[in-house]
Coordinates of C-alpha atoms in Angstrom, one line a residue:
M1 CA -11.5 6.4 66.0
A2 CA -11.5 4.8 62.3
R3 CA -15.0 3.8 62.9
E4 CA -16.1 7.5 63.7
F5 CA -14.2 8.7 60.5
I6 CA -15.8 6.1 58.2
L7 CA -19.4 6.6 59.8
P8 CA -19.4 10.0 60.9
D9 CA -22.3 11.1 63.2
F10 CA -24.0 14.3 63.1
A11 CA -25.2 14.3 66.5
S12 CA -22.0 13.2 68.3
G13 CA -19.7 14.7 65.8
T14 CA -20.8 18.3 66.0
H15 CA -20.0 20.8 68.8
D16 CA -22.3 23.0 71.0
P17 CA -22.3 26.1 69.3
F18 CA -22.2 28.0 72.8
L19 CA -18.5 26.8 72.8
L20 CA -18.0 29.6 70.4
K21 CA -16.9 32.9 71.8
D22 CA -19.7 35.6 71.9
A23 CA -22.1 32.9 70.3
R24 CA -24.6 32.9 73.1
K25 CA -24.8 36.7 73.5
S26 CA -25.0 37.1 69.8
A27 CA -27.8 34.5 69.5
E28 CA -29.7 36.3 72.2
R29 CA -29.3 39.5 70.3
V30 CA -30.6 38.0 67.1
V31 CA -33.7 36.4 68.7
Q32 CA -34.4 39.9 70.4
A33 CA -34.2 41.7 66.9
I34 CA -36.5 38.8 65.5
E35 CA -39.0 39.1 68.3
S36 CA -38.9 43.0 68.3
D37 CA -39.1 43.1 64.4
E38 CA -35.9 45.1 64.1
R39 CA -34.4 45.5 60.8
I40 CA -31.6 43.0 60.3
A41 CA -29.0 43.3 57.5
I42 CA -27.0 40.2 56.4
Y43 CA -23.7 41.3 54.8
S44 CA -21.8 38.2 53.2
D45 CA -18.8 37.8 51.4
Y46 CA -19.1 37.4 47.7
D47 CA -17.5 34.0 47.0
A48 CA -19.0 30.3 47.3
D49 CA -18.4 30.4 51.0
G50 CA -20.0 33.6 51.8
I51 CA -23.0 33.5 49.5
P52 CA -24.3 29.9 50.7
G53 CA -24.2 31.7 54.0
A54 CA -26.5 34.4 53.0
A55 CA -28.7 32.0 51.4
I56 CA -28.8 29.9 54.6
F57 CA -30.0 33.1 56.8
H58 CA -32.6 34.0 53.8
D59 CA -34.0 30.6 53.9
F60 CA -33.8 30.5 57.9
F61 CA -35.8 34.1 58.2
K62 CA -38.4 33.0 55.5
R63 CA -39.1 29.7 57.2
I64 CA -39.8 31.6 60.6
G65 CA -41.9 34.1 58.8
F66 CA -39.5 36.9 59.4
K67 CA -39.6 39.7 56.6
N68 CA -37.8 42.6 58.1
F69 CA -34.4 41.8 56.8
S70 CA -32.1 42.6 53.7
I71 CA -29.2 40.7 52.1
Y72 CA -26.0 42.7 51.2
I73 CA -23.2 41.3 49.1
P74 CA -20.7 43.9 48.0
H75 CA -19.4 44.0 44.3
R76 CA -16.1 42.6 43.9
H77 CA -14.7 44.9 41.6
D78 CA -16.2 48.0 42.7
E79 CA -16.3 47.6 46.6
G80 CA -13.6 44.8 47.3
F81 CA -13.5 42.4 50.1
G82 CA -15.1 43.1 53.6
V83 CA -17.5 45.5 55.1
N84 CA -17.1 49.1 53.6
S85 CA -18.1 52.3 55.1
E86 CA -20.4 53.3 51.9
A87 CA -22.3 49.9 52.5
V88 CA -22.8 50.8 56.1
R89 CA -24.0 54.2 55.3
Q90 CA -26.6 52.6 53.1
L91 CA -27.8 50.3 55.8
I92 CA -28.0 53.1 58.1
D93 CA -30.3 54.9 55.8
E94 CA -32.4 51.7 55.4
G95 CA -33.0 51.8 59.4
V96 CA -30.8 48.7 60.1
K97 CA -30.5 48.1 63.8
L98 CA -28.5 44.7 63.6
L99 CA -25.9 43.9 61.1
I100 CA -24.5 40.3 60.8
T101 CA -21.5 39.6 58.6
L102 CA -20.7 36.2 57.1
D103 CA -17.3 35.2 56.1
C104 CA -16.0 38.6 56.6
G105 CA -15.8 41.7 59.1
I106 CA -12.8 40.5 61.3
T107 CA -10.5 43.3 60.2
D108 CA -13.0 45.9 59.4
V109 CA -12.6 48.1 62.4
L110 CA -13.6 51.7 60.8
P111 CA -17.0 50.4 59.2
V112 CA -17.8 48.5 62.1
K113 CA -17.1 51.6 64.5
L114 CA -19.2 53.7 61.9
A115 CA -22.2 51.2 62.3
K116 CA -21.9 51.2 66.1
E117 CA -21.8 54.9 66.3
N118 CA -25.1 55.1 64.3
G119 CA -27.1 52.7 66.5
I120 CA -26.3 49.3 64.7
D121 CA -25.3 46.2 66.6
V122 CA -22.9 44.3 64.6
I123 CA -22.3 40.6 64.9
I124 CA -19.2 39.5 63.1
T125 CA -19.3 35.8 62.0
D126 CA -15.8 35.0 60.3
H127 CA -13.1 32.4 60.1
H128 CA -10.3 34.4 58.8
E129 CA -7.2 35.2 60.9
P130 CA -8.1 37.9 63.5
P131 CA -6.0 40.9 63.8
D132 CA -4.4 42.4 66.7
A133 CA -7.2 45.1 66.8
L134 CA -10.5 44.0 66.6
P135 CA -13.5 45.8 65.5
P136 CA -15.8 47.2 68.0
A137 CA -18.6 44.9 67.5
F138 CA -21.4 43.7 69.6
G139 CA -20.2 40.1 69.1
I140 CA -17.5 38.4 67.3
I141 CA -17.8 34.7 66.3
D142 CA -14.6 33.4 64.8
H143 CA -13.1 30.2 66.3
K144 CA -9.6 31.5 65.3
Q145 CA -9.6 34.1 68.3
K146 CA -6.9 33.3 70.8
D147 CA -9.5 33.4 73.5
C148 CA -12.0 31.3 71.8
E149 CA -12.3 27.6 73.2
Y150 CA -14.2 26.1 70.3
P151 CA -12.7 22.5 69.6
D152 CA -12.5 22.9 65.8
K153 CA -10.5 25.6 64.2
N154 CA -11.1 25.0 60.6
L155 CA -14.7 25.8 60.0
C156 CA -15.3 27.8 56.8
G157 CA -17.2 31.0 56.8
S158 CA -20.7 29.4 56.0
G159 CA -19.8 26.9 58.7
V160 CA -19.7 29.5 61.3
A161 CA -22.9 31.0 60.1
Y162 CA -24.6 27.8 60.3
K163 CA -23.3 27.4 64.2
L164 CA -25.0 30.9 64.7
I165 CA -28.3 29.5 63.4
Q166 CA -27.9 26.5 65.6
A167 CA -27.2 28.8 68.6
I168 CA -30.5 30.8 67.8
L169 CA -32.4 27.7 67.6
K170 CA -31.3 26.5 71.0
I171 CA -32.7 29.8 72.7
N172 CA -36.0 29.9 70.3
R173 CA -37.1 27.7 67.4
F174 CA -39.6 29.9 66.4
G175 CA -41.9 27.0 65.8
L176 CA -39.5 25.1 63.4
K177 CA -39.5 21.2 64.0
E178 CA -36.5 19.8 65.7
G179 CA -33.6 19.1 63.3
M180 CA -35.2 21.1 60.4
E181 CA -32.0 23.1 60.2
K182 CA -30.2 19.9 58.9
W183 CA -31.8 20.9 55.4
F184 CA -29.6 23.9 55.5
L185 CA -26.6 21.5 55.1
D186 CA -26.7 21.3 51.3
L187 CA -25.4 24.9 51.4
V188 CA -23.0 24.3 54.3
G189 CA -21.6 21.4 52.2
I190 CA -21.1 23.4 49.2
A191 CA -19.4 26.1 51.2
T192 CA -17.2 23.6 53.1
L193 CA -16.1 22.1 49.8
S194 CA -15.6 25.3 47.8
D195 CA -13.6 27.0 50.6
M196 CA -11.0 24.0 50.6
V197 CA -10.8 23.9 54.3
P198 CA -9.5 20.6 55.8
L199 CA -12.1 17.8 55.5
V200 CA -11.6 16.4 59.2
G201 CA -13.5 16.9 62.3
E202 CA -16.9 18.8 61.9
N203 CA -15.9 19.8 58.4
R204 CA -16.2 16.3 57.3
I205 CA -19.6 16.0 58.8
F206 CA -20.7 19.1 57.2
A207 CA -19.2 17.7 53.9
K208 CA -20.6 14.3 53.9
Y209 CA -24.1 15.3 55.3
G210 CA -24.0 18.3 52.8
L211 CA -23.6 16.0 50.0
A212 CA -26.3 13.6 51.2
V213 CA -28.7 16.7 51.4
L214 CA -27.6 17.9 48.2
G215 CA -28.7 14.4 46.7
K216 CA -32.1 15.4 47.9
S217 CA -32.2 18.9 47.5
Q218 CA -35.4 20.9 46.2
R219 CA -33.5 24.0 45.4
K220 CA -34.8 25.0 42.1
G221 CA -31.5 26.6 40.9
L222 CA -29.4 23.8 42.2
V223 CA -31.7 21.3 40.3
Q224 CA -31.7 23.4 37.2
L225 CA -27.6 23.6 37.6
F226 CA -27.2 19.9 37.9
R227 CA -29.1 19.2 34.9
K228 CA -27.3 21.9 32.8
L229 CA -23.9 20.3 33.9
K230 CA -25.2 16.7 33.6
I231 CA -24.6 15.9 37.2
S232 CA -26.7 13.0 38.6
Q233 CA -27.9 14.8 41.5
K234 CA -28.6 11.7 43.6
D235 CA -24.9 10.8 43.1
V236 CA -23.3 14.0 43.2
T237 CA -19.7 13.9 44.7
E238 CA -17.3 16.6 46.1
D239 CA -15.5 16.7 42.7
D240 CA -18.9 17.7 41.1
I241 CA -19.3 20.6 43.6
V242 CA -15.5 21.9 43.4
F243 CA -15.0 21.7 39.6
M244 CA -18.4 22.3 38.4
V245 CA -20.7 24.3 40.9
T246 CA -18.1 26.3 42.7
P247 CA -16.6 28.1 39.7
R248 CA -20.1 29.0 38.6
I249 CA -20.9 30.6 41.9
N250 CA -17.5 32.5 41.8
A251 CA -18.0 33.5 38.4
A252 CA -20.9 35.8 39.5
S253 CA -18.5 38.1 41.5
R254 CA -15.5 37.5 39.3
M255 CA -17.3 38.4 36.2
G256 CA -20.4 40.8 37.2
V257 CA -22.8 40.8 40.2
P258 CA -22.5 38.3 43.0
M259 CA -26.0 38.6 43.8
D260 CA -26.8 36.4 40.5
A261 CA -25.4 33.6 42.4
F262 CA -27.3 34.2 45.6
H263 CA -30.5 34.5 43.5
M264 CA -29.7 30.9 41.8
L265 CA -29.4 29.3 45.2
V266 CA -32.7 30.9 46.8
A267 CA -34.7 30.7 43.3
E268 CA -38.4 29.7 44.0
D269 CA -39.5 30.2 40.5
E270 CA -38.5 27.8 37.7
D271 CA -38.0 30.2 35.0
E272 CA -36.0 32.3 37.2
A273 CA -33.8 29.6 38.2
Y274 CA -33.4 28.5 34.5
S275 CA -32.3 31.9 33.7
A276 CA -29.8 32.3 36.7
V277 CA -28.1 29.0 35.7
E278 CA -27.8 29.7 32.1
H279 CA -26.4 33.2 33.0
L280 CA -23.7 31.9 35.5
D281 CA -22.8 29.2 33.0
T282 CA -22.1 31.7 30.2
I283 CA -20.1 34.0 32.2
N284 CA -18.0 31.2 33.6
N285 CA -17.2 30.3 30.3
E286 CA -16.1 33.9 29.8
R287 CA -14.1 33.8 33.0
K288 CA -12.3 30.8 31.8
G289 CA -10.9 32.3 28.6
V290 CA -10.0 35.6 30.3
V291 CA -8.1 33.7 33.1
A292 CA -6.3 31.5 30.7
S293 CA -5.0 34.6 28.7
L294 CA -3.9 36.3 32.1
V295 CA -2.0 33.0 33.4
K296 CA -0.2 32.7 30.0
E297 CA 0.7 36.5 30.3
V298 CA 1.9 36.3 33.9
K299 CA 3.8 33.1 33.3
K300 CA 5.6 34.6 30.4
I301 CA 6.6 37.7 32.1
L302 CA 8.1 35.4 34.9
R303 CA 10.1 33.3 32.7
E304 CA 11.4 36.3 30.8
R305 CA 12.1 38.4 34.0
H306 CA 13.7 35.6 36.1
M307 CA 15.3 33.4 33.5
G308 CA 14.9 30.6 35.9
S309 CA 16.0 32.0 38.9
I310 CA 12.5 32.5 40.7
P311 CA 12.8 34.8 44.0
G312 CA 11.3 33.5 47.4
A313 CA 8.1 35.3 46.5
I314 CA 6.6 36.1 43.3
V315 CA 5.3 39.7 42.9
L316 CA 3.7 40.9 39.7
G317 CA 1.1 43.6 38.8
N318 CA -0.4 45.7 36.1
P319 CA -3.1 48.4 36.4
L320 CA -4.9 46.5 33.7
W321 CA -5.4 43.4 35.5
R322 CA -8.7 42.7 37.0
P323 CA -8.3 42.1 40.9
A324 CA -11.3 39.7 40.9
L325 CA -9.4 37.1 38.7
L326 CA -6.1 37.4 40.0
G327 CA -6.6 34.6 42.9
L328 CA -7.2 31.9 40.0
V329 CA -4.1 33.2 38.2
A330 CA -1.9 33.2 41.4
N331 CA -3.1 29.8 42.4
S332 CA -1.9 28.3 39.0
C333 CA 1.6 30.2 39.2
A334 CA 2.1 29.0 42.8
E335 CA 1.4 25.4 41.7
E336 CA 3.9 25.8 38.8
F337 CA 6.8 27.7 40.3
R338 CA 6.2 26.5 43.8
R339 CA 6.5 29.9 45.2
P340 CA 3.9 31.9 47.2
V341 CA 2.3 34.2 44.6
F342 CA 1.2 38.1 45.0
L343 CA -0.4 39.6 42.0
W344 CA -2.1 42.9 41.9
G345 CA -4.4 45.2 39.5
R346 CA -6.5 48.1 39.8
D347 CA -10.3 47.9 41.0
G348 CA -13.2 49.8 39.8
E349 CA -12.4 52.9 42.2
N350 CA -8.9 52.9 41.0
M351 CA -7.4 51.3 44.1
I352 CA -4.4 48.8 43.9
K353 CA -5.7 45.5 45.1
G354 CA -4.7 41.8 44.9
S355 CA -4.7 38.2 45.6
C356 CA -2.1 35.9 46.9
R357 CA -1.7 32.3 47.1
S358 CA 0.7 29.9 48.9
E359 CA 2.4 27.0 47.3
G360 CA 1.2 24.9 50.0
T361 CA 4.0 25.2 52.5
S362 CA 3.9 28.8 53.3
S363 CA 1.6 31.2 55.0
V364 CA 0.6 34.3 52.9
V365 CA -1.1 36.0 56.0
E366 CA 2.2 35.5 57.7
I367 CA 4.2 36.9 55.1
M368 CA 2.2 39.9 54.9
R369 CA 1.9 40.5 58.7
T370 CA 5.9 40.3 58.6
A371 CA 6.3 42.7 55.8
S372 CA 7.3 46.2 57.2
T373 CA 4.5 48.5 58.7
G374 CA 3.1 50.4 56.0
T375 CA 3.3 48.1 53.2
F376 CA -0.4 47.3 53.1
S377 CA -3.4 49.5 53.7
Q378 CA -5.4 46.3 54.1
F379 CA -4.8 42.5 54.1
G380 CA -6.2 39.4 55.3
G381 CA -7.2 35.7 54.5
H382 CA -6.0 32.2 55.6
H383 CA -2.5 30.6 55.6
H384 CA -2.8 29.5 51.9
S385 CA -4.9 32.3 50.1
G386 CA -5.5 35.9 51.0
G387 CA -6.2 39.5 49.7
F388 CA -4.7 42.9 49.8
A389 CA -4.7 46.4 49.1
V390 CA -1.6 48.8 48.6
A391 CA -1.1 52.7 48.6
N392 CA -0.1 53.9 45.3
D393 CA 3.2 55.4 46.8
Q394 CA 4.0 51.8 48.2
I395 CA 3.4 49.7 45.2
H396 CA 6.8 50.2 43.8
F397 CA 8.5 48.5 47.0
L398 CA 6.1 45.8 47.4
E399 CA 8.1 43.1 45.8
Q400 CA 11.3 44.1 47.7
K401 CA 9.3 44.2 51.2
L402 CA 7.4 40.9 50.6
N403 CA 10.7 39.2 49.7
E404 CA 12.4 40.5 52.7
A405 CA 9.4 39.4 54.9
V406 CA 10.0 35.7 53.3
E407 CA 13.8 35.6 54.3
M408 CA 12.9 37.0 57.7
I409 CA 10.6 34.1 58.3
K410 CA 13.2 31.6 56.9
S411 CA 15.7 33.0 59.2
Q412 CA 13.4 32.8 62.3
R413 CA 12.7 29.3 61.3
Q414 CA 16.2 28.3 61.1
T415 CA 16.8 30.0 64.6
G416 CA 13.5 28.4 65.9
G417 CA 11.6 31.6 66.1
D418 CA 7.9 31.4 66.9
T419 CA 6.6 32.3 63.4
A420 CA 8.2 29.3 61.9
K421 CA 5.1 27.1 62.3
D422 CA 3.1 29.6 60.1
G423 CA 5.6 30.9 57.9
I424 CA 7.9 29.9 55.0
Q425 CA 9.1 26.1 55.1
E426 CA 12.0 24.8 53.4
D427 CA 12.3 25.2 49.8
K428 CA 11.7 22.1 48.3
I429 CA 9.2 20.5 46.1
E430 CA 7.1 17.8 48.2
D431 CA 6.7 14.4 46.7
F432 CA 3.4 13.1 46.8
M433 CA 2.8 9.9 48.8
V434 CA 1.8 6.8 46.7
D435 CA -0.6 4.7 49.2
A436 CA -0.4 1.4 47.2
E437 CA 0.7 -0.4 44.3
L438 CA -2.1 -2.3 42.2
K439 CA -2.6 -4.1 39.1
L440 CA -5.3 -3.2 36.6
D441 CA -7.1 -6.5 37.3
D442 CA -7.6 -5.1 40.9
I443 CA -9.9 -2.5 39.7
N444 CA -13.3 -3.4 40.4
I445 CA -16.6 -1.9 42.1
G446 CA -15.6 -3.5 45.5
L447 CA -12.4 -1.7 45.6
F448 CA -14.2 1.4 44.5
N449 CA -16.9 1.1 47.4
D450 CA -14.0 0.4 50.0
I451 CA -12.4 3.6 48.9
D452 CA -15.5 5.6 48.6
K453 CA -16.2 4.9 52.5
L454 CA -13.4 7.4 53.1
A455 CA -15.0 10.2 51.1
P456 CA -15.4 13.0 50.9
F457 CA -11.9 14.0 49.9
G458 CA -10.2 17.3 50.1
M459 CA -7.7 19.0 52.3
A460 CA -6.3 16.8 55.0
N461 CA -8.1 14.1 53.5
P462 CA -6.7 13.2 49.9
K463 CA -7.9 10.6 47.4
P464 CA -5.7 7.4 47.9
I465 CA -3.0 7.3 45.1
F466 CA -2.0 4.2 43.3
I467 CA 1.0 3.0 41.3
F468 CA 0.4 0.8 38.3
R469 CA 3.7 -0.4 37.1
N470 CA 4.7 -1.7 33.5
I471 CA 1.3 -1.3 32.1
L472 CA 0.8 -1.0 28.4
P473 CA -1.6 1.7 26.9
I474 CA -3.3 0.2 23.7
S475 CA -4.7 3.5 22.8
I476 CA -3.9 7.3 23.5
K477 CA -6.0 10.1 22.5
K478 CA -6.6 13.6 23.0
F479 CA -10.2 14.9 23.3
G480 CA -12.2 17.9 24.0
K481 CA -12.9 21.0 21.8
T482 CA -9.3 22.0 21.8
K483 CA -8.0 18.7 22.4
D484 CA -6.8 19.7 25.9
H485 CA -7.8 16.5 27.6
V486 CA -5.9 13.0 27.5
E487 CA -7.6 9.5 27.6
L488 CA -5.4 6.3 27.8
I489 CA -7.0 2.9 27.3
F490 CA -5.5 -0.5 28.8
N491 CA -6.6 -4.0 28.7
K492 CA -7.3 -6.0 31.7
K493 CA -6.6 -10.1 31.7
D494 CA -10.2 -10.6 31.2
G495 CA -10.5 -8.7 27.9
S496 CA -12.2 -5.8 29.7
K497 CA -10.9 -2.3 29.2
V498 CA -9.9 0.3 31.7
S499 CA -9.4 4.1 30.8
A500 CA -7.1 6.8 32.6
I501 CA -8.2 10.3 32.0
S502 CA -6.2 13.4 32.5
F503 CA -8.3 16.8 32.0
F504 CA -5.8 19.4 30.6
G505 CA -3.2 16.6 30.5
A506 CA -2.1 17.7 27.0
T507 CA 0.1 20.3 28.5
K508 CA 1.8 18.1 30.8
D509 CA 5.4 17.1 30.3
W510 CA 4.6 13.4 30.1
A511 CA 1.8 13.9 27.2
E512 CA 4.6 14.4 24.4
K513 CA 6.6 11.3 25.7
I514 CA 3.9 8.7 25.9
R515 CA 3.3 6.3 23.0
E516 CA 0.8 3.3 22.1
N517 CA 2.2 0.1 23.1
V518 CA 5.1 1.1 25.1
R519 CA 5.1 0.5 28.7
I520 CA 4.7 3.0 31.4
D521 CA 4.3 3.3 35.3
L522 CA 0.9 5.3 36.0
I523 CA 0.1 7.0 39.1
A524 CA -3.5 7.7 39.5
T525 CA -6.5 7.5 41.6
L526 CA -9.8 5.6 41.1
E527 CA -13.0 7.2 40.4
R528 CA -16.5 6.5 39.0
S529 CA -17.8 8.4 36.1
L530 CA -21.4 8.8 35.5
F531 CA -21.3 10.8 32.3
K532 CA -24.3 10.7 30.3
G533 CA -25.9 8.4 32.9
R534 CA -23.3 5.4 32.2
P535 CA -21.4 4.3 35.4
E536 CA -17.9 3.4 34.5
L537 CA -15.0 2.8 36.9
R538 CA -11.8 4.6 35.5
L539 CA -8.4 6.0 36.7
R540 CA -7.5 9.8 37.0
V541 CA -4.1 10.4 36.0
V542 CA -1.8 12.0 38.6
D543 CA 1.6 11.2 36.8
I544 CA 3.1 9.2 34.3
I545 CA 6.7 8.0 34.6

């Protein structure tokens, strides 16, 4: 088992795509559409999970010489999440005969019904929690369906889309060489890491092989993006993707048009790729400023309104808040206040929509599902993140109903109810687990290489955490344009130095307490920095005692 984890094998570690419910008949329908030159539309979500999936299908169709297709990615602010009826009507007018959804569609009953009534077969590929009443689609590929026997229930949206590609190629390879589809794993890897799914099982293989392909990827947009961000492409890591690449893909939909990110991923012209990268970087910087302001506003309201007594669920909204940015704000609040957070604003069509995030021990989907009937006009997501829409006449009752749902789930848990496993857990802050105590002199390339065998790290496979006791920082400095980051320098016995970095650590409680030449206990992870091409082993601060 340990060997399989450290040395995952693509052939033996991935599952037969036909184990997915409806995968065979869906793949046969796609093959039929390609062979008959029927118009196919790919309809993907607008985030860093859905957009790579759309790019995968774009590349697949181009490689097999199929041209009769279109890509549709809804505008986050104007159209919202999922398949919408206006978009379906547009696809009807285009003469689409087969509609394939990526990372969305599982809750969109009425739009799918509209498509079906107008002669469009719909294949849904999704990984969100299925509702009780499913859309009337030709095929639904979602491993979270109760009657789906697929062994791995943790794939991201693009992971499911990739399994459909695998299923198609098992029926007809359309002249593609065996194994060529592995070159799509750069995009599957980005999506898997971006969507924060557990990095075990098939996801570990997708992430590990995805990083390997990314290191060799010839995608002009990605090459330009790595260059812009000063990322060494051949050494690209999961942190590079999650903290640098993902936000720029997501910025397209949060701040403008999601197709901008799609065009960056599929660009075949150097100038087009360069322009796309520059644009995404610019709007991501704008996004940072807006989100920071929103986080500050929300936290100020919380502290003033609740005066230290935070309810079971945090529920706040403002018609002026842009729903596309609220997921990031909710995540920050959930981490700080250790409560599930639901934030809402108004979209471009004057509809009340919001995002929610779990603090890590509760399921926001279960909370929304438990809320009294009629609370939401639409909702969906994963255990730890989701989205919702609320009718105007219900918004004033939202906080009350969500907190009632939280209390109901807690009560069911205490009495052994069935929803306990997916609902609210005990109200407590979980201490992080320290894996080992080390000395500064233990830090060397051999230790790093041993740890690196466990990578990529993420959900369900966190980085090992170490404690360094009674160590003396000889230098403490703040850096960055606004001095948000903190660097501590320590001496090893051989006279060499070790640095410990905390990005945005200047706002941490410990930042005001530490002093040069005053001993501390440091809790940190070990990492290798390649900033400006200079390899350096350093520590990443988790906490300082």
